[in-house]
Short mmCIF file of C-alpha atoms and ligand atoms in Angstrom, two decimals:
data_model
loop_
_atom_site.label_atom_id
_atom_site.label_comp_id
_atom_site.label_asym_id
_atom_site.label_seq_id
_atom_site.Cartn_x
_atom_site.Cartn_y
_atom_site.Cartn_z
CA MET D 20 -2.30 -16.87 20.02
CA ASN D 21 -1.16 -17.71 16.51
CA PHE D 22 2.33 -16.58 15.53
CA GLU D 23 1.57 -17.05 11.85
CA LEU D 24 -0.84 -14.89 9.90
CA THR D 25 -3.96 -16.68 8.72
CA LYS D 26 -4.43 -17.11 4.97
CA GLU D 27 -6.87 -14.16 4.92
CA GLN D 28 -4.51 -11.94 6.92
CA GLN D 29 -1.58 -12.79 4.61
CA MET D 30 -3.72 -12.05 1.54
CA LEU D 31 -4.75 -8.72 3.03
CA LYS D 32 -1.12 -7.87 3.83
CA ASP D 33 -0.04 -8.62 0.24
CA MET D 34 -2.96 -6.62 -1.18
CA VAL D 35 -2.39 -3.56 1.04
CA ARG D 36 1.37 -3.68 0.40
CA SER D 37 0.97 -3.66 -3.37
CA PHE D 38 -1.70 -0.93 -3.16
CA ALA D 39 0.49 1.23 -0.88
CA GLU D 40 3.56 0.74 -3.11
CA LYS D 41 1.56 2.04 -6.10
CA GLU D 42 -0.86 4.59 -4.66
CA ILE D 43 0.78 5.94 -1.52
CA LYS D 44 4.58 5.63 -1.51
CA PRO D 45 5.22 7.54 -4.77
CA TYR D 46 3.46 10.62 -3.31
CA ALA D 47 4.96 10.56 0.18
CA GLN D 48 7.89 12.89 -0.48
CA GLU D 49 5.82 15.50 -2.31
CA LEU D 50 3.01 15.47 0.28
CA ASP D 51 5.61 15.90 3.01
CA LYS D 52 6.88 18.98 1.20
CA THR D 53 3.47 20.52 0.51
CA SER D 54 1.52 19.26 3.55
CA GLY D 55 -0.99 17.83 1.07
CA PHE D 56 -3.56 15.11 1.69
CA ASN D 57 -3.78 12.02 -0.51
CA GLU D 58 -7.55 12.21 -1.17
CA GLN D 59 -7.23 9.90 -4.15
CA ALA D 60 -5.65 7.16 -2.04
CA PHE D 61 -8.44 7.46 0.55
CA LYS D 62 -11.04 7.14 -2.18
CA LYS D 63 -9.37 3.95 -3.43
CA MET D 64 -8.91 2.61 0.10
CA GLY D 65 -12.64 3.05 0.56
CA GLU D 66 -13.33 1.10 -2.64
CA LEU D 67 -11.05 -1.71 -1.44
CA GLY D 68 -12.89 -1.89 1.89
CA LEU D 69 -9.81 -0.81 3.86
CA LEU D 70 -11.67 1.88 5.79
CA GLY D 71 -14.09 -0.69 7.17
CA ILE D 72 -11.74 -3.53 8.08
CA PRO D 73 -12.68 -3.94 11.77
CA PHE D 74 -16.42 -3.31 11.36
CA PRO D 75 -19.12 -5.92 10.64
CA GLU D 76 -20.56 -6.15 7.14
CA GLU D 77 -23.98 -5.03 8.42
CA TYR D 78 -22.38 -1.62 9.09
CA GLY D 79 -20.64 -1.38 5.73
CA GLY D 80 -17.41 -2.93 6.99
CA SER D 81 -15.30 -5.87 5.84
CA GLY D 82 -15.84 -7.95 8.98
CA GLY D 83 -12.12 -8.31 9.66
CA ASP D 84 -10.34 -8.49 12.99
CA THR D 85 -8.06 -6.06 14.82
CA VAL D 86 -4.96 -8.01 13.75
CA SER D 87 -5.95 -7.48 10.08
CA TYR D 88 -6.53 -3.79 10.74
CA ALA D 89 -3.07 -3.51 12.39
CA ILE D 90 -1.51 -5.23 9.37
CA ALA D 91 -3.14 -2.67 7.04
CA VAL D 92 -1.98 0.27 9.19
CA GLU D 93 1.58 -1.10 9.18
CA GLU D 94 1.69 -1.44 5.40
CA ILE D 95 0.16 2.00 4.76
CA GLY D 96 2.42 3.62 7.38
CA LYS D 97 5.44 1.94 5.82
CA ALA D 98 4.64 3.72 2.56
CA CYS D 99 3.84 7.13 4.12
CA GLY D 100 3.68 7.95 7.84
CA GLY D 101 1.30 10.89 7.37
CA THR D 102 -1.18 8.92 5.27
CA GLY D 103 -0.86 6.08 7.80
CA LEU D 104 -1.75 8.43 10.65
CA SER D 105 -4.82 9.72 8.84
CA TYR D 106 -5.88 6.17 8.01
CA ALA D 107 -5.45 4.98 11.62
CA ALA D 108 -7.24 8.05 13.02
CA ALA D 109 -10.12 7.67 10.55
CA ILE D 110 -10.84 4.16 11.85
CA SER D 111 -9.73 4.21 15.48
CA LEU D 112 -10.85 7.72 16.40
CA GLY D 113 -13.39 8.77 13.77
CA ALA D 114 -15.41 5.58 13.30
CA SER D 115 -14.72 3.18 16.20
CA PRO D 116 -16.37 5.25 18.99
CA ILE D 117 -19.63 5.20 17.02
CA PHE D 118 -19.29 1.44 16.54
CA TYR D 119 -18.53 0.91 20.26
CA PHE D 120 -21.05 3.30 21.81
CA GLY D 121 -23.49 4.52 19.13
CA THR D 122 -27.21 3.78 18.87
CA GLU D 123 -28.47 1.83 15.86
CA GLU D 124 -29.60 5.13 14.24
CA GLN D 125 -26.20 6.73 14.82
CA LYS D 126 -24.45 3.71 13.33
CA GLN D 127 -26.62 3.81 10.21
CA GLU D 128 -26.25 7.57 9.84
CA TRP D 129 -22.54 8.05 10.60
CA LEU D 130 -20.69 4.71 10.78
CA VAL D 131 -21.93 3.04 7.60
CA PRO D 132 -20.68 5.78 5.21
CA MET D 133 -17.33 5.87 7.02
CA ALA D 134 -16.89 2.10 6.92
CA LYS D 135 -17.69 2.16 3.20
CA GLY D 136 -15.03 4.85 2.73
CA GLU D 137 -17.53 7.47 1.53
CA THR D 138 -16.88 9.88 4.41
CA LEU D 139 -14.26 10.54 7.08
CA GLY D 140 -14.76 11.37 10.75
CA SER D 141 -12.61 12.94 13.48
CA PHE D 142 -12.30 12.78 17.23
CA GLY D 143 -11.83 16.08 19.07
CA LEU D 144 -10.55 15.53 22.57
CA THR D 145 -7.46 17.74 22.85
CA GLU D 146 -7.76 21.42 23.71
CA PRO D 147 -5.17 24.16 24.09
CA ASN D 148 -5.28 23.66 27.90
CA ALA D 149 -6.21 20.00 28.07
CA GLY D 150 -3.86 17.45 26.49
CA SER D 151 -2.65 14.56 28.67
CA ASP D 152 -4.98 15.92 31.35
CA ALA D 153 -8.14 15.43 29.31
CA GLY D 154 -10.18 15.80 32.51
CA GLY D 155 -9.35 19.50 32.21
CA THR D 156 -11.61 19.81 29.15
CA ARG D 157 -13.16 23.29 29.00
CA THR D 158 -15.48 22.88 26.01
CA LYS D 159 -19.02 23.02 27.36
CA ALA D 160 -22.28 21.56 26.08
CA VAL D 161 -25.48 22.85 27.65
CA LEU D 162 -28.85 21.22 27.04
CA ASP D 163 -31.35 23.78 25.76
CA GLY D 164 -34.68 22.10 25.01
CA ASP D 165 -33.97 19.33 22.54
CA GLU D 166 -30.52 20.61 21.58
CA TYR D 167 -27.01 20.79 22.98
CA VAL D 168 -25.39 24.20 22.65
CA ILE D 169 -21.63 23.73 22.42
CA ASN D 170 -18.87 26.29 22.97
CA GLY D 171 -15.14 25.64 23.04
CA GLU D 172 -11.95 25.02 21.15
CA LYS D 173 -10.12 21.89 20.06
CA CYS D 174 -6.58 21.66 18.70
CA TRP D 175 -4.53 19.31 16.51
CA ILE D 176 -7.52 17.25 15.37
CA THR D 177 -6.60 14.74 12.68
CA ASN D 178 -8.66 14.69 9.46
CA ALA D 179 -11.06 17.44 10.61
CA GLY D 180 -10.63 19.35 7.35
CA PHE D 181 -12.05 16.36 5.44
CA ALA D 182 -14.49 15.10 8.06
CA ARG D 183 -18.26 14.93 7.74
CA GLN D 184 -18.57 14.94 11.53
CA ILE D 185 -16.41 15.33 14.62
CA ILE D 186 -16.95 13.53 17.91
CA VAL D 187 -16.39 16.33 20.39
CA THR D 188 -15.81 15.84 24.10
CA ALA D 189 -17.45 18.48 26.28
CA VAL D 190 -18.31 19.16 29.90
CA THR D 191 -22.04 18.58 30.42
CA GLY D 192 -22.23 18.89 34.22
CA LYS D 193 -20.52 18.38 37.56
CA LYS D 194 -20.37 15.28 39.78
CA ASP D 195 -20.98 15.40 43.52
CA ASN D 196 -17.22 15.41 44.07
CA GLY D 197 -16.91 18.57 41.97
CA ARG D 198 -15.30 16.80 38.98
CA SER D 199 -16.57 17.54 35.49
CA ILE D 200 -18.91 15.16 33.73
CA ILE D 201 -17.48 14.80 30.24
CA SER D 202 -19.68 13.55 27.42
CA ALA D 203 -19.07 12.84 23.75
CA ILE D 204 -21.29 14.48 21.14
CA ILE D 205 -21.40 14.01 17.38
CA VAL D 206 -21.07 17.41 15.70
CA PRO D 207 -21.62 17.72 11.92
CA ALA D 208 -18.60 19.57 10.50
CA ASP D 209 -20.88 21.90 8.55
CA ALA D 210 -23.06 22.90 11.52
CA PRO D 211 -23.38 26.68 11.92
CA GLY D 212 -20.79 27.94 14.44
CA VAL D 213 -18.15 25.31 13.61
CA THR D 214 -14.91 26.82 12.24
CA ILE D 215 -12.18 24.41 11.13
CA SER D 216 -8.73 25.77 10.22
CA CYS D 217 -5.96 23.49 9.02
CA ASN D 218 -2.90 25.75 8.93
CA TYR D 219 -0.45 24.05 11.27
CA ASP D 220 3.10 23.85 9.94
CA LYS D 221 4.07 20.45 11.37
CA MET D 222 7.47 18.82 11.89
CA GLY D 223 6.31 15.47 10.48
CA VAL D 224 3.31 13.40 9.42
CA ARG D 225 2.74 16.30 7.08
CA ALA D 226 0.57 14.26 4.72
CA SER D 227 -1.89 13.98 7.58
CA ASN D 228 -4.55 16.69 7.88
CA THR D 229 -4.42 18.40 11.31
CA CYS D 230 -6.82 21.16 12.34
CA GLU D 231 -7.97 23.59 14.94
CA ILE D 232 -11.72 23.63 15.64
CA VAL D 233 -13.63 26.51 17.19
CA LEU D 234 -17.21 25.88 18.34
CA GLU D 235 -19.36 28.95 18.89
CA ASN D 236 -22.95 28.35 20.00
CA VAL D 237 -23.09 25.19 17.91
CA ARG D 238 -26.51 23.55 18.18
CA VAL D 239 -26.94 19.81 17.66
CA PRO D 240 -29.95 17.59 18.46
CA LYS D 241 -29.70 15.89 21.85
CA GLU D 242 -29.85 12.56 19.99
CA ASN D 243 -26.25 13.29 18.89
CA LEU D 244 -25.00 12.40 22.37
CA LEU D 245 -22.71 9.38 21.94
CA GLY D 246 -23.15 6.64 24.52
CA ASP D 247 -23.77 7.37 28.17
CA SER D 248 -23.60 11.07 29.10
CA GLN D 249 -22.02 10.15 32.46
CA LYS D 250 -19.39 7.87 30.94
CA GLY D 251 -17.78 10.06 28.28
CA PHE D 252 -14.46 9.86 30.12
CA SER D 253 -14.30 6.06 30.32
CA GLN D 254 -15.59 5.87 26.73
CA PHE D 255 -12.71 7.89 25.37
CA LEU D 256 -10.21 5.95 27.52
CA TYR D 257 -11.47 2.76 25.85
CA THR D 258 -11.31 4.44 22.44
CA LEU D 259 -7.72 5.51 23.09
CA ASP D 260 -6.75 1.98 24.24
CA GLY D 261 -7.85 0.71 20.82
CA GLY D 262 -6.26 3.65 19.02
CA ARG D 263 -2.92 2.86 20.65
CA ILE D 264 -2.78 -0.48 18.86
CA SER D 265 -3.06 1.34 15.54
CA ILE D 266 -0.45 3.97 16.44
CA ALA D 267 1.86 1.13 17.47
CA ALA D 268 1.21 -0.61 14.12
CA LEU D 269 2.01 2.63 12.30
CA ALA D 270 5.26 2.86 14.28
CA VAL D 271 6.17 -0.68 13.20
CA GLY D 272 5.52 0.32 9.58
CA ILE D 273 7.88 3.30 9.77
CA ALA D 274 10.52 1.27 11.63
CA GLN D 275 10.31 -1.50 9.01
CA ALA D 276 10.71 1.08 6.23
CA ALA D 277 13.77 2.53 8.03
CA LEU D 278 15.29 -0.93 8.42
CA GLU D 279 14.75 -1.84 4.76
CA LYS D 280 16.16 1.47 3.49
CA ALA D 281 19.19 1.24 5.79
CA LEU D 282 19.92 -2.38 4.84
CA GLN D 283 19.69 -1.64 1.14
CA TYR D 284 21.92 1.42 1.45
CA ALA D 285 24.46 -0.40 3.64
CA LYS D 286 24.85 -3.08 0.95
CA GLU D 287 25.32 -0.51 -1.81
CA ARG D 288 27.55 2.06 -0.13
CA VAL D 289 31.26 1.31 -0.52
CA GLN D 290 33.88 2.83 1.79
CA PHE D 291 37.43 1.61 2.46
CA GLY D 292 37.04 -0.75 -0.53
CA GLN D 293 34.04 -2.69 0.73
CA SER D 294 30.34 -2.29 1.27
CA ILE D 295 29.65 -0.71 4.66
CA SER D 296 27.36 -3.67 5.51
CA LYS D 297 30.59 -5.63 6.02
CA PHE D 298 31.54 -3.43 8.98
CA GLN D 299 30.46 -4.98 12.25
CA ALA D 300 29.49 -1.56 13.63
CA ILE D 301 26.88 -1.24 10.87
CA GLN D 302 25.79 -4.89 11.15
CA PHE D 303 25.09 -4.47 14.87
CA LYS D 304 22.92 -1.45 14.23
CA LEU D 305 20.91 -3.39 11.63
CA ALA D 306 20.66 -6.42 13.92
CA ASP D 307 19.33 -4.26 16.77
CA MET D 308 16.85 -2.55 14.46
CA ALA D 309 15.55 -5.86 13.10
CA THR D 310 15.20 -7.33 16.59
CA GLU D 311 13.29 -4.35 17.93
CA VAL D 312 10.98 -4.22 14.91
CA GLU D 313 10.17 -7.90 15.39
CA LEU D 314 9.48 -7.42 19.11
CA ALA D 315 7.33 -4.35 18.46
CA ARG D 316 5.28 -6.19 15.82
CA ASN D 317 4.73 -9.11 18.21
CA LEU D 318 3.43 -6.70 20.87
CA VAL D 319 1.09 -5.07 18.34
CA HIS D 320 -0.30 -8.42 17.20
CA LYS D 321 -0.66 -9.66 20.79
CA SER D 322 -2.62 -6.60 21.91
CA ALA D 323 -4.79 -6.77 18.76
CA TRP D 324 -5.40 -10.47 19.35
CA LEU D 325 -6.40 -9.84 22.98
CA LYS D 326 -8.87 -7.19 21.82
CA ASP D 327 -10.31 -9.63 19.26
CA GLN D 328 -10.73 -12.28 22.00
CA GLY D 329 -12.70 -9.81 24.13
CA LYS D 330 -9.96 -9.98 26.79
CA PRO D 331 -8.47 -6.97 28.63
CA PHE D 332 -5.87 -5.35 26.36
CA GLY D 333 -5.21 -1.89 27.86
CA LYS D 334 -1.83 -2.75 29.38
CA GLU D 335 -0.58 -4.55 26.27
CA ALA D 336 -1.82 -1.74 23.98
CA ALA D 337 0.08 0.81 26.09
CA MET D 338 3.20 -1.40 26.02
CA ALA D 339 2.90 -1.83 22.26
CA LYS D 340 2.43 1.90 21.69
CA LEU D 341 5.32 2.82 23.99
CA PHE D 342 7.80 0.26 22.67
CA ALA D 343 6.85 0.53 18.99
CA SER D 344 6.93 4.35 18.90
CA GLU D 345 10.31 4.48 20.62
CA THR D 346 11.57 1.69 18.36
CA SER D 347 10.41 3.67 15.35
CA PHE D 348 12.28 6.76 16.47
CA ARG D 349 15.48 4.78 17.25
CA ALA D 350 15.31 2.85 13.97
CA SER D 351 14.80 6.02 11.91
CA ASN D 352 17.69 7.69 13.73
CA GLN D 353 19.98 4.71 13.06
CA ALA D 354 18.85 4.64 9.43
CA ILE D 355 20.05 8.24 9.09
CA GLN D 356 23.35 7.31 10.77
CA ILE D 357 23.86 4.41 8.36
CA HIS D 358 23.19 6.75 5.43
CA GLY D 359 25.75 9.28 6.73
CA GLY D 360 25.41 12.70 5.06
CA TYR D 361 22.98 11.37 2.47
CA GLY D 362 20.63 10.47 5.31
CA TYR D 363 20.47 14.13 6.24
CA MET D 364 19.08 14.97 2.79
CA LYS D 365 15.31 14.89 2.21
CA GLU D 366 15.75 12.96 -1.03
CA TYR D 367 16.70 9.81 0.90
CA ASP D 368 13.45 9.59 2.93
CA VAL D 369 15.02 8.49 6.22
CA GLU D 370 14.99 11.97 7.78
CA ARG D 371 11.23 12.06 7.05
CA PHE D 372 10.87 8.74 8.86
CA LEU D 373 12.45 10.31 11.94
CA ARG D 374 10.18 13.37 11.80
CA ASP D 375 7.10 11.17 11.31
CA ALA D 376 8.14 8.73 14.06
CA LYS D 377 8.48 11.54 16.60
CA LEU D 378 4.73 12.22 16.52
CA LEU D 379 4.05 8.64 17.58
CA GLU D 380 5.76 9.30 20.94
CA ILE D 381 3.29 12.17 21.50
CA GLY D 382 -0.13 11.50 19.91
CA GLU D 383 -2.80 9.32 21.58
CA GLY D 384 -0.96 9.55 24.88
CA THR D 385 2.69 10.52 25.22
CA SER D 386 5.35 7.96 26.18
CA GLU D 387 5.19 9.32 29.73
CA ILE D 388 1.43 8.68 29.86
CA GLN D 389 1.92 5.14 28.46
CA ARG D 390 4.41 4.46 31.28
CA LEU D 391 1.87 5.77 33.80
CA VAL D 392 -0.84 3.50 32.32
CA ILE D 393 1.47 0.47 32.46
CA ALA D 394 2.56 1.28 36.02
CA ARG D 395 -1.10 1.56 37.06
CA HIS D 396 -1.76 -1.89 35.56
CA LEU D 397 1.16 -3.17 37.64
CA GLY D 398 -0.67 -1.95 40.73
CA CYS D 399 1.48 1.12 41.47
C1 LIG P 420 -0.13 15.73 14.61
C2 LIG P 420 -1.03 15.56 15.79
C3 LIG P 420 -2.27 14.94 15.63
C4 LIG P 420 -3.16 14.85 16.71
N1 LIG P 420 -4.41 14.32 16.51
C5 LIG P 420 -5.33 14.39 17.52
C6 LIG P 420 -6.69 14.02 17.30
O1 LIG P 420 -7.09 13.57 16.21
N2 LIG P 420 -7.59 14.18 18.32
C7 LIG P 420 -7.20 14.65 19.54
O2 LIG P 420 -8.06 14.77 20.41
N3 LIG P 420 -5.91 14.98 19.79
C8 LIG P 420 -4.97 14.89 18.80
N4 LIG P 420 -3.67 15.26 19.03
C9 LIG P 420 -3.27 15.71 20.37
C10 LIG P 420 -2.40 14.73 21.13
O3 LIG P 420 -3.16 13.61 21.50
C11 LIG P 420 -1.78 15.48 22.32
O4 LIG P 420 -0.78 16.32 21.79
C12 LIG P 420 -1.20 14.56 23.37
O5 LIG P 420 -2.20 13.86 24.03
C13 LIG P 420 -0.36 15.30 24.41
O6 LIG P 420 -1.03 16.44 24.92
P1 LIG P 420 -0.29 17.85 24.91
O7 LIG P 420 0.30 18.04 23.58
O8 LIG P 420 -1.21 18.87 25.43
O9 LIG P 420 0.93 17.69 25.93
P2 LIG P 420 0.90 17.91 27.52
O10 LIG P 420 -0.16 17.08 28.11
O11 LIG P 420 0.92 19.35 27.81
O12 LIG P 420 2.30 17.28 27.90
C14 LIG P 420 3.54 17.97 27.81
C15 LIG P 420 4.62 17.07 28.40
O13 LIG P 420 4.32 16.81 29.80
C16 LIG P 420 4.26 15.41 30.00
N5 LIG P 420 3.22 15.10 31.02
C17 LIG P 420 1.94 15.57 31.04
N6 LIG P 420 1.29 15.04 32.10
C18 LIG P 420 2.18 14.21 32.72
C19 LIG P 420 2.13 13.36 33.89
N7 LIG P 420 0.99 13.22 34.60
N8 LIG P 420 3.24 12.67 34.23
C20 LIG P 420 4.38 12.80 33.49
N9 LIG P 420 4.49 13.57 32.41
C21 LIG P 420 3.42 14.26 32.02
C22 LIG P 420 3.89 14.82 28.66
O14 LIG P 420 4.24 13.45 28.57
C23 LIG P 420 4.70 15.70 27.72
O15 LIG P 420 6.04 15.26 27.69
C24 LIG P 420 -2.75 15.33 17.98
C25 LIG P 420 -1.49 15.91 18.16
C26 LIG P 420 -0.65 16.06 17.08
C27 LIG P 420 0.69 16.74 17.29
#
């Protein structure tokens, strides 16, 4: 494993950073206030090839690796956590399952426009009664002739309000042991019977679009089944393993932003006749933040590198997601502390970092679930 970025990765980092500074960061505060979505930035990200980083050129992608993708998520998330979440979800949840498990026709139809940045896609796993326990999925898909008829409800689905299609998980049968067979089906967002409402009033990542989806007798061709009908469960576990690397990268981006803001403020703020960065109590906080950010980034890059090598990466992705999301929350909290009362004011950004970071301990598997995954890898 290389501890230095390659020339291409460094160039990508510089490009995404300067793009995010110009096109994303200036809008972050306003979008947090209004729960808006930076459509313009997504359009430009598409033009720059950022929505296709980990996909081969034959599918409209840029042919990059997972490390490059993680670098882009970090830089975008550093500029705006909500936009970073939508970016990570668009690639890891909306597009990647079709790349991993889709037929050639499905890739041409759905993946290519996403990789080119012309469309967005979503992944609808969570339901009101099935979150961590995704095996408890109640949405049903029944084969009727050449079509699946789907009924159910999904909640908190990222980007669904802007998606061309949603990959929906649904029960398609029962195994001999009585457990549900869960399959994944591609549902066009404009299919009759699909209702998408995006009215959640969220604590953080407010620049990310989050929606409820109701499916009432939605009919899709049976060719829209994604991958093996019997293996929907293991397919989404693999998808989530990959997604965790991107959530961890987003967490590193927010933590890095918190560190930079806190350091800058500590140097400027004068109390007792000197800048507060001269107080050891403040220095220790900054030193701990910097150390944790560095460790979290190393974990992200290691898990991404393992994935790129075709090696098992589930344990490392869970470790990266767990450690980076908790680092992000701690770093944002300390950044507020270093800012004192100013940190409690929205104008100074750091309270937004904390609200955004909190989601990362919940989405794509809570911290408790990450610990369970890691413990299972340890053989518990
Ligand atoms: C902003 C946002 C965006 C999201 N985007 C998407 C998306 O695009 N697609 C999608 O499908 N989902 C999405 N989600 C859903 C998200 O993945 C779930 O919220 C998450 O998986 C947790 O499920 P839950 O909220 O039902 O919590 P629950 O599963 O009800 O958990 C509640 C608490 O119990 C704990 N717990 C549960 N089971 C165990 C256990 N076995 N051992 C120990 N503790 C346990 C949890 O860790 C948590 O602390 C999103 C959520 C949010 C808030």
